[in-house]
Amino acid sequence: MMDFLEEPIPGVGTYDDFNTIDWVREKSRDRDRHREITNKSKESTWALIHSVSDAFSGWLLMLLIGLLSGSLAGLIDISAHWMTDLKEGICTRGLWFNHEHCCWNSEHVTFEDKDKCPEWNSWSQLLINTDEGAFAYIVNYFMYVLWALLFAFLAVSLVRVFAPYACGSGIPEIKTILSGFIIRGYLGKWTLIIKTITLVLAVSSGLSLGKEGPLVHVACCCGNILCHCFNKYRKNEAKRREVLSAAAAAGVSVAFGAPIGGVLFSLEEVSYYFPLKTLWRSFFAALVAAFTLRSINPFGNSRLVLFYVEFHTPWHLFELVPFILLGIFGGLWGALFIRTNIAWCRKRKTTQLGKYPVIEVLIVTAITAILAFPNEYTRMSTSELISELFNDCGLLDSSKLCDYENRFNTSKGDELPDRPAGAGVYSAMWQLALTLVMKIVITIFTFGMKIPSGLFIPSMAVGAIAGRLLGVGMEQLAYYHHDWAIFNSWCSQGADCITPGLYAMVGAAACLGGVTRMTVSLVVIMFELTGGLEYIVPLMAAAMTSKWVADALGREGIYDAHIRLNGYPFLEAKEEFAHKTLAMDVMKPRRNDPLLTVLTQDSMTVEDVETVISETTYSGFPVVVSRESQRLVGFVLRRDLIISIENARKKQDGVVSTSIIYFTEHSPPMPPYTPPTLKLRNILDLSPFTVTDLTPMEIVVDIFRKLGLRQCLVTHNGRLLGIITKKDVLKHIAQMANQDPDSILFN
């Protein structure tokens, strides 16, 4: 008899699509590999070099991920900036220049009209030779809508034809993948290529979406593809997930120019398993990615993001009241958005609407473009809008938001005192109020369509508009009523008391926190964005308030809600299991169900095992001594069984349907003329996790969370009773929370 499994078989130990990995097995396998390399390194110089290169490969991989993520982010930023301006006109000096670059070297630019220069031609100037009058306005309007529709159509078509996984933000799926789930192709090369191209098109179309969430997906695709260059990561799913955690940090680092915020985002929001080694590597990957993007300098201002600002005006204790009000607004908006967006996405999944993704994208784009063009704040890109709202008015600002009366009557350099609002500010307030309503409504229908769409920027825009409106209101209140008790102790007439841009910043943090339920990473990202260390307390107050308010109205953040909507098997580590149920209440089979399907260690033929495999859909089978004793020997995976039997039929002479399969250490001597036996002990897990039938479910849930188990066997006095899978645990949790247990689709 041959033990043909002494050499590893290709495919054994791998997983099927839409299945969960076995963390314990993967970690054990990596420890064995590491032990072998360490032992061999003492034998020869070549083995020592191999050992050093193996240890260094992780850092090299982080360097490559950082370089690739930073380069792609720079490419996306530059392309999106140029294509967004293409909707309004082109540069005659060079087609590749966007509006800002086109007018940089022009000698005909004034501070009042810094966006107007003869080198930049609007579509009406090109087509009908004039920029004045109603007809010119209609031509520009028509071209704006046409370009928006073209970009959106290209984006949705490319996603639909080449990479269906390139749609959405990608963060819910990445959270699920990092928890051990397998979605083949989600982080593949086609997804990377199509996501990069369509992200530029989607952002340029003017839809209410951002590129920040999808950049995390792009960085994780880079990480996954580069893993294939290193044996250590290619062959081990758990090690690969450590790399993907670091890649997610690099993605946020280039999205916001916030390397430390990126590491904290990966730790707080997306990662399931985050050892200290991964923390250091994430930090290095985020650093390299930010450095690469800074070298490319996509915005030409030596900053990593479009809306970098610097305030240094101190804030006052009383201002915590409006900051907390912004936190309450952020929490309310977050809870409202999650409920309405999930309801709309569920409708899309369960009705005819989901069958026509192209038409849906075109209708939403058309409505967005038609409503956006007349209002200058909805016409500009959302990043530019946030930049304008964060901006603190200086002497040289020609924006409507800075159109105050007696602007130039100041003796304090560039720092302007509080002053009465002019006609431009009042006009801007009305336009911003309309923009706020439009952004709130249109974002609900945009997020979740079949194009790449991030949620960070639209959420920040909603909060920044609300914050700026409140900030200007507070500024005018302080100016006209500086003798009120709340102002007179710290705000004298003619002083610079209120900074409206700071209110916009706090509002942006509050709304983003309300939607995503981030806290620590959110505050760090915001102060890395703005360089304002002195504003940590206002940001913390707003972020905490928004989380409390949003949690009071619904426990899930937007990403967890989308994970549940899609039925992914994600076991949330932050939730407590507080019910008094036992393992026997959850295990399969239940009292009146058929008996548990098991294999015996030495009495089943190849045909018997193949029959069991064909008649069931289970992912694995317990192996027992005999059906009478039901004493547990181990657990074998379905995929490993199928591959091993197929391989034995090809390579081992004489294996037929009547050959007996042995899972024992030694097989008994066989009488002559019997077909050769098949020994499969090597694929048997001899230490499966077991609990007794009276184990409380809160302990079982904790074991599944902390060890990342796929299944756990239930015994009574050493006899096998049943099995609990991750899917069973999730269904039980859903049932206890009065949710639909059938919404969990995968194991």
PDB file of C-alpha atoms in Angstrom, residues 65 69 171 174-175 178 212-213 215-221 223 241-255 261-263 265-267 270-271 274 282 285-286:
ATOM      1  CA  ILE A  65       2.668  48.302  -2.340  1.00  0.00           C
ATOM      2  CA  SER A  69      -0.554  52.699  -4.542  1.00  0.00           C
ATOM      3  CA  ILE A 171     -14.695  48.618   1.887  1.00  0.00           C
ATOM      4  CA  ILE A 174     -12.535  44.172   2.053  1.00  0.00           C
ATOM      5  CA  LYS A 175     -13.692  44.008   5.697  1.00  0.00           C
ATOM      6  CA  LEU A 178      -9.919  40.453   5.939  1.00  0.00           C
ATOM      7  CA  GLU A 212     -11.302  57.895  -1.194  1.00  0.00           C
ATOM      8  CA  GLY A 213     -13.112  54.605  -0.370  1.00  0.00           C
ATOM      9  CA  LEU A 215      -8.643  54.008  -3.319  1.00  0.00           C
ATOM     10  CA  VAL A 216      -8.565  51.558  -0.385  1.00  0.00           C
ATOM     11  CA  HIS A 217      -9.874  48.864  -2.775  1.00  0.00           C
ATOM     12  CA  VAL A 218      -7.251  49.858  -5.386  1.00  0.00           C
ATOM     13  CA  ALA A 219      -4.445  49.632  -2.785  1.00  0.00           C
ATOM     14  CA  CYS A 220      -5.699  46.199  -1.608  1.00  0.00           C
ATOM     15  CA  CYS A 221      -5.741  44.991  -5.246  1.00  0.00           C
ATOM     16  CA  GLY A 223      -1.290  44.234  -2.312  1.00  0.00           C
ATOM     17  CA  ARG A 241      -4.591  39.092   4.948  1.00  0.00           C
ATOM     18  CA  GLU A 242      -1.858  40.725   7.053  1.00  0.00           C
ATOM     19  CA  VAL A 243      -0.542  42.290   3.835  1.00  0.00           C
ATOM     20  CA  LEU A 244      -4.043  43.444   2.824  1.00  0.00           C
ATOM     21  CA  SER A 245      -4.471  45.177   6.215  1.00  0.00           C
ATOM     22  CA  ALA A 246      -1.286  47.142   5.517  1.00  0.00           C
ATOM     23  CA  ALA A 247      -2.451  47.885   1.938  1.00  0.00           C
ATOM     24  CA  ALA A 248      -5.729  49.326   3.313  1.00  0.00           C
ATOM     25  CA  ALA A 249      -3.641  51.693   5.468  1.00  0.00           C
ATOM     26  CA  ALA A 250      -1.663  52.758   2.368  1.00  0.00           C
ATOM     27  CA  GLY A 251      -4.975  53.383   0.533  1.00  0.00           C
ATOM     28  CA  VAL A 252      -6.253  55.813   3.189  1.00  0.00           C
ATOM     29  CA  SER A 253      -2.784  57.369   3.394  1.00  0.00           C
ATOM     30  CA  VAL A 254      -2.922  58.412  -0.279  1.00  0.00           C
ATOM     31  CA  ALA A 255      -6.650  59.212  -0.204  1.00  0.00           C
ATOM     32  CA  GLY A 261      -4.772  58.122  10.070  1.00  0.00           C
ATOM     33  CA  GLY A 262      -4.490  55.335   7.479  1.00  0.00           C
ATOM     34  CA  VAL A 263      -2.866  52.937   9.960  1.00  0.00           C
ATOM     35  CA  PHE A 265      -8.310  53.374   9.993  1.00  0.00           C
ATOM     36  CA  SER A 266      -7.045  49.905   9.087  1.00  0.00           C
ATOM     37  CA  LEU A 267      -6.847  48.975  12.778  1.00  0.00           C
ATOM     38  CA  VAL A 270     -11.360  47.223   8.401  1.00  0.00           C
ATOM     39  CA  SER A 271      -8.932  44.746   9.977  1.00  0.00           C
ATOM     40  CA  PHE A 274      -3.961  42.976  13.379  1.00  0.00           C
ATOM     41  CA  SER A 282       1.219  49.249   7.766  1.00  0.00           C
ATOM     42  CA  ALA A 285       3.519  51.061   3.590  1.00  0.00           C
ATOM     43  CA  ALA A 286       1.503  54.222   4.435  1.00  0.00           C
TER      44      ALA A 286
END
